[in-house]
Amino acid sequence: MKSVFDNIFKMPVYVHLLVILALSCLLVYIVLKGIDSYTNHNQAVYVPDVRGLQIEDAVPFFEQNRLHYVIIDSIFSKEVTPGAIVELMPEANAKVKKNRIVYVTVNAKTEETAPVPDIADISFRQAYALLRARGFMDVEYKYVSGEYRDLTVGVEYGGRIISTGTRVPLTAKLILVISDGNTMPQDSDTLNEEHLEIIGGDENWF
């Protein structure tokens, strides 16, 4: 063994350089191959278009393409089947590497709700702002007989005044019941057409 090393060290310098170069090239090749294997180089697949499917029906498509999925969000839309996939990230048909995680947004199976805030005995503007801040978009109002004008009496939903904290769908039609400053008797169940409007249209009353 000693004689072999002696012979190697007795070789000319250029031979040593060639050996070092060859070993370096071999090492670089091994490293690059390892990186390719780790990153799945040249093993791209397409994200399946599973929008509209239930998540359990979409799983075989993800598995077939060696992709993983994670549900990150849910929305609510009456135009989409409850529980159906509505959005993918990366997008459907995008070219990705195998074992990539696809982030999924689904349509909620139940409509999103929120508690009605305490809006009794505050101004109309404050009550309206509180409801909008909670996410209620369909807000109307009506006046009833009362001592102070534009003072909120309560919130009406489904034809009746509901109590503070009651959870109501965000898409529900709510009616703010407001005092008109007139103490004369008035049918509080009758909508005053002169004062009714859908908030979000003409807001000149501000």
PDB file of C-alpha atoms in Angstrom:
ATOM      1  CA  MET A   1       0.000   0.000   0.000  1.00  0.00           C
ATOM      2  CA  LYS A   2       2.854   2.310   0.897  1.00  0.00           C
ATOM      3  CA  SER A   3       4.495   1.734  -2.478  1.00  0.00           C
ATOM      4  CA  VAL A   4       1.261   2.720  -4.246  1.00  0.00           C
ATOM      5  CA  PHE A   5       1.121   6.094  -2.451  1.00  0.00           C
ATOM      6  CA  ASP A   6       4.829   6.545  -3.083  1.00  0.00           C
ATOM      7  CA  ASN A   7       4.231   6.041  -6.798  1.00  0.00           C
ATOM      8  CA  ILE A   8       1.326   8.520  -6.762  1.00  0.00           C
ATOM      9  CA  PHE A   9       3.394  11.226  -5.086  1.00  0.00           C
ATOM     10  CA  LYS A  10       6.219  10.594  -7.540  1.00  0.00           C
ATOM     11  CA  MET A  11       3.907  11.386 -10.476  1.00  0.00           C
ATOM     12  CA  PRO A  12       4.320  14.753 -12.234  1.00  0.00           C
ATOM     13  CA  VAL A  13       2.377  17.733 -10.875  1.00  0.00           C
ATOM     14  CA  TYR A  14       0.098  17.926 -13.932  1.00  0.00           C
ATOM     15  CA  VAL A  15      -1.069  14.377 -13.240  1.00  0.00           C
ATOM     16  CA  HIS A  16      -2.015  15.408  -9.710  1.00  0.00           C
ATOM     17  CA  LEU A  17      -3.949  18.373 -11.115  1.00  0.00           C
ATOM     18  CA  LEU A  18      -5.823  16.108 -13.516  1.00  0.00           C
ATOM     19  CA  VAL A  19      -6.740  13.760 -10.687  1.00  0.00           C
ATOM     20  CA  ILE A  20      -7.966  16.675  -8.525  1.00  0.00           C
ATOM     21  CA  LEU A  21      -9.994  18.053 -11.449  1.00  0.00           C
ATOM     22  CA  ALA A  22     -11.572  14.678 -12.113  1.00  0.00           C
ATOM     23  CA  LEU A  23     -12.474  14.211  -8.463  1.00  0.00           C
ATOM     24  CA  SER A  24     -13.929  17.742  -8.327  1.00  0.00           C
ATOM     25  CA  CYS A  25     -16.090  17.096 -11.387  1.00  0.00           C
ATOM     26  CA  LEU A  26     -17.305  13.846  -9.874  1.00  0.00           C
ATOM     27  CA  LEU A  27     -18.171  15.602  -6.605  1.00  0.00           C
ATOM     28  CA  VAL A  28     -20.081  18.382  -8.416  1.00  0.00           C
ATOM     29  CA  TYR A  29     -22.005  15.794 -10.438  1.00  0.00           C
ATOM     30  CA  ILE A  30     -23.006  13.897  -7.289  1.00  0.00           C
ATOM     31  CA  VAL A  31     -24.120  17.115  -5.546  1.00  0.00           C
ATOM     32  CA  LEU A  32     -26.189  18.250  -8.550  1.00  0.00           C
ATOM     33  CA  LYS A  33     -27.859  14.880  -8.820  1.00  0.00           C
ATOM     34  CA  GLY A  34     -28.697  15.026  -5.138  1.00  0.00           C
ATOM     35  CA  ILE A  35     -30.224  18.494  -5.522  1.00  0.00           C
ATOM     36  CA  ASP A  36     -32.270  17.375  -8.539  1.00  0.00           C
ATOM     37  CA  SER A  37     -33.578  14.434  -6.565  1.00  0.00           C
ATOM     38  CA  TYR A  38     -34.443  16.613  -3.557  1.00  0.00           C
ATOM     39  CA  THR A  39     -36.221  19.306  -5.584  1.00  0.00           C
ATOM     40  CA  ASN A  40     -37.923  16.875  -8.032  1.00  0.00           C
ATOM     41  CA  HIS A  41     -36.240  18.544 -10.988  1.00  0.00           C
ATOM     42  CA  ASN A  42     -38.019  17.936 -14.315  1.00  0.00           C
ATOM     43  CA  GLN A  43     -40.925  16.247 -12.502  1.00  0.00           C
ATOM     44  CA  ALA A  44     -43.599  18.893 -13.052  1.00  0.00           C
ATOM     45  CA  VAL A  45     -47.341  18.206 -12.997  1.00  0.00           C
ATOM     46  CA  TYR A  46     -50.435  20.322 -13.544  1.00  0.00           C
ATOM     47  CA  VAL A  47     -52.788  21.420 -10.775  1.00  0.00           C
ATOM     48  CA  PRO A  48     -56.089  19.638 -11.488  1.00  0.00           C
ATOM     49  CA  ASP A  49     -59.124  21.851 -12.019  1.00  0.00           C
ATOM     50  CA  VAL A  50     -61.278  20.569  -9.175  1.00  0.00           C
ATOM     51  CA  ARG A  51     -63.321  23.740  -8.686  1.00  0.00           C
ATOM     52  CA  GLY A  52     -66.948  22.899  -7.995  1.00  0.00           C
ATOM     53  CA  LEU A  53     -66.110  19.492  -6.502  1.00  0.00           C
ATOM     54  CA  GLN A  54     -66.499  18.515  -2.875  1.00  0.00           C
ATOM     55  CA  ILE A  55     -63.120  18.131  -1.185  1.00  0.00           C
ATOM     56  CA  GLU A  56     -63.575  14.355  -0.790  1.00  0.00           C
ATOM     57  CA  ASP A  57     -64.236  14.046  -4.533  1.00  0.00           C
ATOM     58  CA  ALA A  58     -61.147  16.127  -5.345  1.00  0.00           C
ATOM     59  CA  VAL A  59     -58.726  14.078  -3.228  1.00  0.00           C
ATOM     60  CA  PRO A  60     -58.153  11.346  -5.888  1.00  0.00           C
ATOM     61  CA  PHE A  61     -57.124  14.023  -8.415  1.00  0.00           C
ATOM     62  CA  PHE A  62     -54.562  15.452  -5.991  1.00  0.00           C
ATOM     63  CA  GLU A  63     -53.230  11.981  -5.159  1.00  0.00           C
ATOM     64  CA  GLN A  64     -53.018  11.006  -8.823  1.00  0.00           C
ATOM     65  CA  ASN A  65     -50.745  13.987  -9.461  1.00  0.00           C
ATOM     66  CA  ARG A  66     -48.791  13.468  -6.235  1.00  0.00           C
ATOM     67  CA  LEU A  67     -49.968  16.778  -4.834  1.00  0.00           C
ATOM     68  CA  HIS A  68     -50.953  17.677  -1.297  1.00  0.00           C
ATOM     69  CA  TYR A  69     -53.713  20.087  -0.308  1.00  0.00           C
ATOM     70  CA  VAL A  70     -54.530  22.314   2.644  1.00  0.00           C
ATOM     71  CA  ILE A  71     -57.856  24.099   3.214  1.00  0.00           C
ATOM     72  CA  ILE A  72     -56.933  27.644   4.216  1.00  0.00           C
ATOM     73  CA  ASP A  73     -60.188  29.577   3.950  1.00  0.00           C
ATOM     74  CA  SER A  74     -63.938  29.415   3.399  1.00  0.00           C
ATOM     75  CA  ILE A  75     -66.439  31.869   1.959  1.00  0.00           C
ATOM     76  CA  PHE A  76     -70.189  31.809   1.576  1.00  0.00           C
ATOM     77  CA  SER A  77     -71.954  32.165  -1.757  1.00  0.00           C
ATOM     78  CA  LYS A  78     -75.515  31.190  -2.589  1.00  0.00           C
ATOM     79  CA  GLU A  79     -74.414  30.666  -6.189  1.00  0.00           C
ATOM     80  CA  VAL A  80     -72.022  27.823  -5.294  1.00  0.00           C
ATOM     81  CA  THR A  81     -72.841  24.401  -3.854  1.00  0.00           C
ATOM     82  CA  PRO A  82     -72.138  24.289  -0.097  1.00  0.00           C
ATOM     83  CA  GLY A  83     -68.784  22.618   0.593  1.00  0.00           C
ATOM     84  CA  ALA A  84     -67.564  22.956  -3.005  1.00  0.00           C
ATOM     85  CA  ILE A  85     -64.055  24.122  -3.881  1.00  0.00           C
ATOM     86  CA  VAL A  86     -64.097  27.677  -5.202  1.00  0.00           C
ATOM     87  CA  GLU A  87     -60.433  28.646  -5.456  1.00  0.00           C
ATOM     88  CA  LEU A  88     -56.983  27.051  -5.737  1.00  0.00           C
ATOM     89  CA  MET A  89     -53.517  28.458  -5.146  1.00  0.00           C
ATOM     90  CA  PRO A  90     -51.557  27.836  -7.367  1.00  0.00           C
ATOM     91  CA  GLU A  91     -54.415  28.226  -9.822  1.00  0.00           C
ATOM     92  CA  ALA A  92     -56.002  25.340 -11.721  1.00  0.00           C
ATOM     93  CA  ASN A  93     -53.847  24.028 -14.612  1.00  0.00           C
ATOM     94  CA  ALA A  94     -50.726  25.742 -13.246  1.00  0.00           C
ATOM     95  CA  LYS A  95     -47.507  23.761 -13.756  1.00  0.00           C
ATOM     96  CA  VAL A  96     -45.923  22.805 -10.430  1.00  0.00           C
ATOM     97  CA  LYS A  97     -43.510  20.235  -9.039  1.00  0.00           C
ATOM     98  CA  LYS A  98     -44.683  16.970  -7.555  1.00  0.00           C
ATOM     99  CA  ASN A  99     -45.425  16.937  -3.819  1.00  0.00           C
ATOM    100  CA  ARG A 100     -46.350  20.625  -3.958  1.00  0.00           C
ATOM    101  CA  ILE A 101     -48.997  21.864  -1.503  1.00  0.00           C
ATOM    102  CA  VAL A 102     -52.116  23.319  -3.139  1.00  0.00           C
ATOM    103  CA  TYR A 103     -54.023  25.782  -0.948  1.00  0.00           C
ATOM    104  CA  VAL A 104     -57.797  25.396  -1.224  1.00  0.00           C
ATOM    105  CA  THR A 105     -60.710  27.748  -0.502  1.00  0.00           C
ATOM    106  CA  VAL A 106     -64.143  26.139  -0.116  1.00  0.00           C
ATOM    107  CA  ASN A 107     -67.696  27.431   0.013  1.00  0.00           C
ATOM    108  CA  ALA A 108     -69.012  27.259   3.574  1.00  0.00           C
ATOM    109  CA  LYS A 109     -71.796  24.760   4.221  1.00  0.00           C
ATOM    110  CA  THR A 110     -73.591  27.164   6.530  1.00  0.00           C
ATOM    111  CA  GLU A 111     -74.173  30.863   6.021  1.00  0.00           C
ATOM    112  CA  GLU A 112     -71.898  33.165   7.998  1.00  0.00           C
ATOM    113  CA  THR A 113     -73.594  34.924  10.882  1.00  0.00           C
ATOM    114  CA  ALA A 114     -72.764  37.712  13.331  1.00  0.00           C
ATOM    115  CA  PRO A 115     -74.335  38.980  16.562  1.00  0.00           C
ATOM    116  CA  VAL A 116     -76.442  42.121  16.373  1.00  0.00           C
ATOM    117  CA  PRO A 117     -74.689  44.906  18.323  1.00  0.00           C
ATOM    118  CA  ASP A 118     -76.368  46.993  21.009  1.00  0.00           C
ATOM    119  CA  ILE A 119     -77.710  49.967  19.065  1.00  0.00           C
ATOM    120  CA  ALA A 120     -80.612  51.047  21.308  1.00  0.00           C
ATOM    121  CA  ASP A 121     -80.768  54.742  22.228  1.00  0.00           C
ATOM    122  CA  ILE A 122     -77.935  55.854  19.962  1.00  0.00           C
ATOM    123  CA  SER A 123     -78.068  57.996  16.843  1.00  0.00           C
ATOM    124  CA  PHE A 124     -79.141  56.608  13.500  1.00  0.00           C
ATOM    125  CA  ARG A 125     -75.685  57.221  12.027  1.00  0.00           C
ATOM    126  CA  GLN A 126     -73.927  55.365  14.850  1.00  0.00           C
ATOM    127  CA  ALA A 127     -76.317  52.414  14.622  1.00  0.00           C
ATOM    128  CA  TYR A 128     -75.910  52.181  10.872  1.00  0.00           C
ATOM    129  CA  ALA A 129     -72.102  52.342  11.155  1.00  0.00           C
ATOM    130  CA  LEU A 130     -72.075  49.583  13.798  1.00  0.00           C
ATOM    131  CA  LEU A 131     -74.161  47.252  11.653  1.00  0.00           C
ATOM    132  CA  ARG A 132     -71.987  47.829   8.604  1.00  0.00           C
ATOM    133  CA  ALA A 133     -68.855  47.267  10.684  1.00  0.00           C
ATOM    134  CA  ARG A 134     -70.226  43.862  11.749  1.00  0.00           C
ATOM    135  CA  GLY A 135     -70.618  42.927   8.076  1.00  0.00           C
ATOM    136  CA  PHE A 136     -74.346  43.475   7.553  1.00  0.00           C
ATOM    137  CA  MET A 137     -74.784  44.935   4.068  1.00  0.00           C
ATOM    138  CA  ASP A 138     -78.571  44.921   3.503  1.00  0.00           C
ATOM    139  CA  VAL A 139     -79.743  47.592   5.948  1.00  0.00           C
ATOM    140  CA  GLU A 140     -82.945  49.618   5.632  1.00  0.00           C
ATOM    141  CA  TYR A 141     -84.737  51.835   8.117  1.00  0.00           C
ATOM    142  CA  LYS A 142     -88.173  53.025   9.136  1.00  0.00           C
ATOM    143  CA  TYR A 143     -89.497  55.724  11.453  1.00  0.00           C
ATOM    144  CA  VAL A 144     -91.907  55.122  14.309  1.00  0.00           C
ATOM    145  CA  SER A 145     -93.487  57.495  16.777  1.00  0.00           C
ATOM    146  CA  GLY A 146     -91.042  58.645  19.432  1.00  0.00           C
ATOM    147  CA  GLU A 147     -89.917  61.639  21.449  1.00  0.00           C
ATOM    148  CA  TYR A 148     -86.443  62.149  19.938  1.00  0.00           C
ATOM    149  CA  ARG A 149     -85.851  62.222  16.196  1.00  0.00           C
ATOM    150  CA  ASP A 150     -83.261  59.891  14.641  1.00  0.00           C
ATOM    151  CA  LEU A 151     -82.773  57.968  17.891  1.00  0.00           C
ATOM    152  CA  THR A 152     -82.546  54.223  17.283  1.00  0.00           C
ATOM    153  CA  VAL A 153     -85.202  52.102  18.939  1.00  0.00           C
ATOM    154  CA  GLY A 154     -83.984  48.677  17.811  1.00  0.00           C
ATOM    155  CA  VAL A 155     -83.321  46.315  14.895  1.00  0.00           C
ATOM    156  CA  GLU A 156     -86.096  44.471  13.110  1.00  0.00           C
ATOM    157  CA  TYR A 157     -85.503  41.139  11.388  1.00  0.00           C
ATOM    158  CA  GLY A 158     -88.166  38.864   9.983  1.00  0.00           C
ATOM    159  CA  GLY A 159     -90.941  41.214  11.072  1.00  0.00           C
ATOM    160  CA  ARG A 160     -89.955  41.501  14.751  1.00  0.00           C
ATOM    161  CA  ILE A 161     -87.523  43.409  16.943  1.00  0.00           C
ATOM    162  CA  ILE A 162     -84.581  41.198  17.869  1.00  0.00           C
ATOM    163  CA  SER A 163     -82.525  41.432  21.047  1.00  0.00           C
ATOM    164  CA  THR A 164     -78.861  42.448  21.292  1.00  0.00           C
ATOM    165  CA  GLY A 165     -76.482  39.547  20.666  1.00  0.00           C
ATOM    166  CA  THR A 166     -78.861  37.577  18.438  1.00  0.00           C
ATOM    167  CA  ARG A 167     -76.860  35.933  15.663  1.00  0.00           C
ATOM    168  CA  VAL A 168     -78.199  36.782  12.216  1.00  0.00           C
ATOM    169  CA  PRO A 169     -76.932  35.853   8.716  1.00  0.00           C
ATOM    170  CA  LEU A 170     -74.752  38.600   7.263  1.00  0.00           C
ATOM    171  CA  THR A 171     -76.895  38.555   4.133  1.00  0.00           C
ATOM    172  CA  ALA A 172     -80.078  39.152   6.138  1.00  0.00           C
ATOM    173  CA  LYS A 173     -82.268  42.171   5.512  1.00  0.00           C
ATOM    174  CA  LEU A 174     -82.238  44.292   8.675  1.00  0.00           C
ATOM    175  CA  ILE A 175     -84.450  47.290   9.382  1.00  0.00           C
ATOM    176  CA  LEU A 176     -83.358  49.974  11.795  1.00  0.00           C
ATOM    177  CA  VAL A 177     -86.350  51.224  13.749  1.00  0.00           C
ATOM    178  CA  ILE A 178     -85.911  54.948  14.451  1.00  0.00           C
ATOM    179  CA  SER A 179     -87.801  57.519  16.460  1.00  0.00           C
ATOM    180  CA  ASP A 180     -89.306  60.304  14.348  1.00  0.00           C
ATOM    181  CA  GLY A 181     -89.570  62.913  17.100  1.00  0.00           C
ATOM    182  CA  ASN A 182     -93.355  62.824  16.936  1.00  0.00           C
ATOM    183  CA  THR A 183     -95.137  61.577  20.029  1.00  0.00           C
ATOM    184  CA  MET A 184     -98.481  61.295  18.220  1.00  0.00           C
ATOM    185  CA  PRO A 185     -99.711  57.654  18.054  1.00  0.00           C
ATOM    186  CA  GLN A 186     -98.491  55.833  14.985  1.00  0.00           C
ATOM    187  CA  ASP A 187     -98.670  52.265  13.776  1.00  0.00           C
ATOM    188  CA  SER A 188     -95.099  51.070  14.357  1.00  0.00           C
ATOM    189  CA  ASP A 189     -95.691  47.999  12.209  1.00  0.00           C
ATOM    190  CA  THR A 190     -96.475  50.089   9.148  1.00  0.00           C
ATOM    191  CA  LEU A 191     -93.521  51.085   6.995  1.00  0.00           C
ATOM    192  CA  ASN A 192     -93.356  54.805   6.307  1.00  0.00           C
ATOM    193  CA  GLU A 193     -92.796  54.823   2.544  1.00  0.00           C
ATOM    194  CA  GLU A 194     -91.685  58.446   2.611  1.00  0.00           C
ATOM    195  CA  HIS A 195     -88.645  57.614   4.737  1.00  0.00           C
ATOM    196  CA  LEU A 196     -87.771  54.132   3.498  1.00  0.00           C
ATOM    197  CA  GLU A 197     -84.696  53.639   1.371  1.00  0.00           C
ATOM    198  CA  ILE A 198     -81.986  51.071   0.987  1.00  0.00           C
ATOM    199  CA  ILE A 199     -78.798  52.203   2.604  1.00  0.00           C
ATOM    200  CA  GLY A 200     -75.950  52.297   0.139  1.00  0.00           C
ATOM    201  CA  GLY A 201     -77.989  53.913  -2.648  1.00  0.00           C
ATOM    202  CA  ASP A 202     -78.705  57.605  -2.168  1.00  0.00           C
ATOM    203  CA  GLU A 203     -76.998  58.499   1.101  1.00  0.00           C
ATOM    204  CA  ASN A 204     -77.739  62.253   1.042  1.00  0.00           C
ATOM    205  CA  TRP A 205     -79.365  61.910   4.455  1.00  0.00           C
ATOM    206  CA  PHE A 206     -75.850  61.978   5.888  1.00  0.00           C
TER     207      PHE A 206
END
